[in-house]
Each structure stands twice: as structure tokens, then as C-alpha cells.
mmCIF file of C-alpha atoms in Angstrom:
data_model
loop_
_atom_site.group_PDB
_atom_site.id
_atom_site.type_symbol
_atom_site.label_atom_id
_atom_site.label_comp_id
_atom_site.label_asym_id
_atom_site.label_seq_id
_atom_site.Cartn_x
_atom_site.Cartn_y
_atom_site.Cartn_z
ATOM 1 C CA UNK A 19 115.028 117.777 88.929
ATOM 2 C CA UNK A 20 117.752 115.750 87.193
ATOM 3 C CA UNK A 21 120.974 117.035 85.556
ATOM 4 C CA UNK A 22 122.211 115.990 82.138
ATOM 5 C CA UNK A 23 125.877 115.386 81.567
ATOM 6 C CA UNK A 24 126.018 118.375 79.468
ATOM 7 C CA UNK A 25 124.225 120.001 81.773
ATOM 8 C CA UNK A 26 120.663 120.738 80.439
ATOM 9 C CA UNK A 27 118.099 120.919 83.187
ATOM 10 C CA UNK A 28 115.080 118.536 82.447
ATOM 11 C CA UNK A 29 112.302 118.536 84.815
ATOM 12 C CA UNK A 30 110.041 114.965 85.289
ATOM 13 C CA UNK A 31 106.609 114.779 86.884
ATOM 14 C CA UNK A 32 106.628 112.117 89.883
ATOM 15 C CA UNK A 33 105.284 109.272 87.750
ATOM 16 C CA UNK A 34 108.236 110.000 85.368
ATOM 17 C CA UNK A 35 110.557 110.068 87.765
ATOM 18 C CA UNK A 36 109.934 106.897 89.236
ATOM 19 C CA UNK A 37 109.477 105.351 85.971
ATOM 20 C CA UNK A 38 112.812 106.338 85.256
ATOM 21 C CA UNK A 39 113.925 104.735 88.061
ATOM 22 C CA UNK A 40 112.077 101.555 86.692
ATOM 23 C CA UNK A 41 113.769 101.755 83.387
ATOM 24 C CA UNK A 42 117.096 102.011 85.390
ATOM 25 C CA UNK A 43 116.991 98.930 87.769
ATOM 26 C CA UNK A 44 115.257 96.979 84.481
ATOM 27 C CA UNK A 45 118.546 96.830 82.746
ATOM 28 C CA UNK A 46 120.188 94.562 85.420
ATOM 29 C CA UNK A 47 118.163 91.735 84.081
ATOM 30 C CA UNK A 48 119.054 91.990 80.764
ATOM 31 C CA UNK A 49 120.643 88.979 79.180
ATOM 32 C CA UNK A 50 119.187 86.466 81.559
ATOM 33 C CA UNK A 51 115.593 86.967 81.589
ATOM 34 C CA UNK A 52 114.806 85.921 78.282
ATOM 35 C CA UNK A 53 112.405 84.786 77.070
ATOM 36 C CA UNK A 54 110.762 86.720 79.596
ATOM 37 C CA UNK A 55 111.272 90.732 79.342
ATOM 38 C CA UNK A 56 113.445 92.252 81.700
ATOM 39 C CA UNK A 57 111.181 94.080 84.047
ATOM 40 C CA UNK A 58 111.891 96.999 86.823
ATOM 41 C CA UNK A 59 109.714 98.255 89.738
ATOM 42 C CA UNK A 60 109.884 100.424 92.898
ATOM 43 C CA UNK A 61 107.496 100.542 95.440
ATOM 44 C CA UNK A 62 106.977 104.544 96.738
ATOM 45 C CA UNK A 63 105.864 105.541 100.105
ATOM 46 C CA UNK A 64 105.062 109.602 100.425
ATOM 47 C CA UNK A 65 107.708 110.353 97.632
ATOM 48 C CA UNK A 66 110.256 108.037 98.910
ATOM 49 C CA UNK A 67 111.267 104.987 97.133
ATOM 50 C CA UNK A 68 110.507 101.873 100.190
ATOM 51 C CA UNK A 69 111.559 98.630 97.715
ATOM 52 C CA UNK A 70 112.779 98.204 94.129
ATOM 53 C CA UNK A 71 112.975 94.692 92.506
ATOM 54 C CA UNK A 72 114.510 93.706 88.298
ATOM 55 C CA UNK A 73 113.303 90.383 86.522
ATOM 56 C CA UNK A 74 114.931 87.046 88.076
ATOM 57 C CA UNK A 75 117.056 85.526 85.846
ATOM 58 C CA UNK A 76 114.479 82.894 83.664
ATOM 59 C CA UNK A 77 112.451 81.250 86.244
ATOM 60 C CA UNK A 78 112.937 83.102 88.877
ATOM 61 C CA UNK A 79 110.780 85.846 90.408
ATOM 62 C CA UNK A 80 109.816 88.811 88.942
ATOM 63 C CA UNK A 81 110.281 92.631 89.163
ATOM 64 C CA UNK A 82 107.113 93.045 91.337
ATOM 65 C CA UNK A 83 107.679 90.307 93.548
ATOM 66 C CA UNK A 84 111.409 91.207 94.425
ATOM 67 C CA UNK A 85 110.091 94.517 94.865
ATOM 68 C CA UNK A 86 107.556 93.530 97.533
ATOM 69 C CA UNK A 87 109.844 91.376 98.984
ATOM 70 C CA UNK A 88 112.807 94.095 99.874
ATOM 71 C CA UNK A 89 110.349 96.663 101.595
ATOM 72 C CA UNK A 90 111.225 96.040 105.066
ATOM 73 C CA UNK A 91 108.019 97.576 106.589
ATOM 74 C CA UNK A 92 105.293 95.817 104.665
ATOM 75 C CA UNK A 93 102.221 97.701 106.612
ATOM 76 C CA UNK A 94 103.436 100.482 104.179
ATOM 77 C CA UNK A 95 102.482 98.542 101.252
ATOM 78 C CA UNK A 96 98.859 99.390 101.309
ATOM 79 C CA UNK A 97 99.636 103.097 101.497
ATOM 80 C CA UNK A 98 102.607 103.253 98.252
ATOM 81 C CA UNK A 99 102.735 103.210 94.598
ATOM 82 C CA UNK A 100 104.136 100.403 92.572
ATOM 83 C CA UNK A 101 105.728 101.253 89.402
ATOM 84 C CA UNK A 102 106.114 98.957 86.889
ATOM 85 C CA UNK A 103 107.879 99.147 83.586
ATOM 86 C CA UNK A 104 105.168 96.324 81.975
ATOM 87 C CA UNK A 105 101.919 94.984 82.809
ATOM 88 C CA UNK A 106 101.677 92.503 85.598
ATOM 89 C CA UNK A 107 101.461 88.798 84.733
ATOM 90 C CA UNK A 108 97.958 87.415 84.963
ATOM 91 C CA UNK A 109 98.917 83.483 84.213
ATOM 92 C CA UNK A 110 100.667 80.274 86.206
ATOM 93 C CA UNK A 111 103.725 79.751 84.604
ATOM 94 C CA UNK A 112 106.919 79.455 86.620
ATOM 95 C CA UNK A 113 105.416 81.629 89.071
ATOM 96 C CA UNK A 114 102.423 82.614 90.228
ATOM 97 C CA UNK A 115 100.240 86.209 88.695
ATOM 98 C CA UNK A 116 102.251 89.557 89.586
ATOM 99 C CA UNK A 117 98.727 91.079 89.389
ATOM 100 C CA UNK A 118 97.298 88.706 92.176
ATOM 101 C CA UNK A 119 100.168 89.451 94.554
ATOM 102 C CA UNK A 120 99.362 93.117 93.897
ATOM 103 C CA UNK A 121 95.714 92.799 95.177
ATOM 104 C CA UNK A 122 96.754 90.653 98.238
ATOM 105 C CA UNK A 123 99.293 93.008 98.979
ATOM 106 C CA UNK A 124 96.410 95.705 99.091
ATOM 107 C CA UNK A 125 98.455 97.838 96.893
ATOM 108 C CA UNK A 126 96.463 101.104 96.296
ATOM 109 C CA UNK A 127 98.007 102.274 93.008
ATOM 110 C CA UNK A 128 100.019 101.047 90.342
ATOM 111 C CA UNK A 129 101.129 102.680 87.399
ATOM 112 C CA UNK A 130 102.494 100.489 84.654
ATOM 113 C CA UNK A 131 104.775 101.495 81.744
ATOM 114 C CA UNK A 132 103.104 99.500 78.546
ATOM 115 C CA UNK A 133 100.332 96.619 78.331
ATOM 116 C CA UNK A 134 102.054 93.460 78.019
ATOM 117 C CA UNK A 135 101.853 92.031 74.267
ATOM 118 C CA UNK A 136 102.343 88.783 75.287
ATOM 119 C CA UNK A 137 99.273 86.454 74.510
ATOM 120 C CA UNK A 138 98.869 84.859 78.253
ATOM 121 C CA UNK A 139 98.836 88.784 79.313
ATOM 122 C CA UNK A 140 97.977 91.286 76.933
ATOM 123 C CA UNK A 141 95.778 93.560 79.477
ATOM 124 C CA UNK A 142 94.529 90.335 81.732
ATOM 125 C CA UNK A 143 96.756 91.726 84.500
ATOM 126 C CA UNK A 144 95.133 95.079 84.078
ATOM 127 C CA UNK A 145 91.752 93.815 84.264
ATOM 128 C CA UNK A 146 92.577 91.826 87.437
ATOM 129 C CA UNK A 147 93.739 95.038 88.917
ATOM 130 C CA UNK A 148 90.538 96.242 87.333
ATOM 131 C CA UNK A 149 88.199 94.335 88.636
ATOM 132 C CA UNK A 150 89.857 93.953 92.250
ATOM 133 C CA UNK A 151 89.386 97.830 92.426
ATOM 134 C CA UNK A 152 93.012 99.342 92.168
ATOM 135 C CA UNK A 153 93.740 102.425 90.403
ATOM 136 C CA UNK A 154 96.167 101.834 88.021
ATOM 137 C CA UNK A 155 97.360 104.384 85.123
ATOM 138 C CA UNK A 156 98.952 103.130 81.976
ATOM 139 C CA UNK A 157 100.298 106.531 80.203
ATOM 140 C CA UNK A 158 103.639 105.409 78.413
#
């Protein structure tokens, strides 16, 4: 349960929560990821969050990779939940597909914020997730 400033008592399901969280770290990104969207993700392992990653600055990596790259156990990949603000990347561009690195990191659920509009996405990193058999929930 999270407290307001002025004190009203809101209660958040556990996708919500983490989501939240997304939302949160996403804003440290802002101003340098353009024209790129400035993403955030945690990683959660039986309700704790294990790794948390923001949008590189433009050409760097992004949210989902820095978030798979600061859990410190990795074995506990295949057993979390990756939140993601936006749809993984499907395409080669300065990096390599989010949504690729998501299925080789055995990542058993992922539940993403919106469906990327962007033209090289736009629900091609869903149906990679899709078609490599992860669950993945897109509710926002």
C-alpha cells in the first residue's frame, strides 16, 4: 500500500505496483533518449524487485537490457517477471531486439505497459514473445 502526500491511502495490485516502479526509474532517461522513448523496467523475483534498468542515453542500451544486466544472480531470471513500461524492440538498430534477449534469457513473464507505435515495432516484439511461448500481458 502506498501513501499520498496528503495522505489518502491508494491500494495497487502487484502488476501496478511494479509498473509504477517502471514509470519511476523511466524518467531518469528523459532528455537524452530521444528519439528513442525513455523506457523503465524491473525484473521481480517472488515479490521482490532483483534488477531495474532506464533507456541509455541515444545509442546506448535499453531499459530491458540494463535491467538484465544489474541482477546479480542471473539463474533467477527464468523464475521473475519483467516489467516494462513499452513493448520490447523487435529490430537491429543500434542494438540488438529487447524481445530476443527476453527469450534467451528464458524469461517466463513479461508484462508490458503499451504496444510500441513505432513502425519497426508496433506489436513485432509481442509476437516474438508470442511465438517463443512467453506469457506476456499488455493491460495499460
Amino acid at each position: 500500500m502506498d501513501t499520498l502526500p496528503n495522505s489518502t491511502k491508494l491500494e495497487y495490485s502487484t502488476d501496478e505496483k511494479y509498473m509504477l516502479r517502471c514509470i519511476e526509474i523511466a524518467k531518469n532517461g528523459i532528455g537524452s533518449t530521444a528519439p528513442n522513448p525513455s523506457v523503465g523496467a524491473v525484473i521481480v523475483h517472488k515479490d521482490r524487485i532483483i534488477g531495474e534498468g532506464y533507456t541509455s542515453a541515444y545509442g546506448g542500451s535499453h531499459a530491458e537490457v540494463n535491467a538484465i544486466n544489474s541482477v546479480k544472480d542471473k539463474s533467477l531470471l527464468s523464475k521473475s517477471t519483467l516489467y516494462v513500461t513499452a513493448e520490447p524492440c523487435s529490430h537491429f538498430g543500434k542494438t540488438p531486439p529487447c524481445a530476443n534477449l527476453i527469450v534467451e534469457n528464458k524469461i517466463p513473464k513479461v508484462v508490458i505497459g503499451l504496444q510500441d507505435p513505432h513502425e519497426k515495432v508496433a506489436g513485432k516484439g509481442i509476437e516474438i514473445l508470442r511465438n517463443s511461448g512467453v506469457p506476456y500481458s499488455l493491460e495499460y
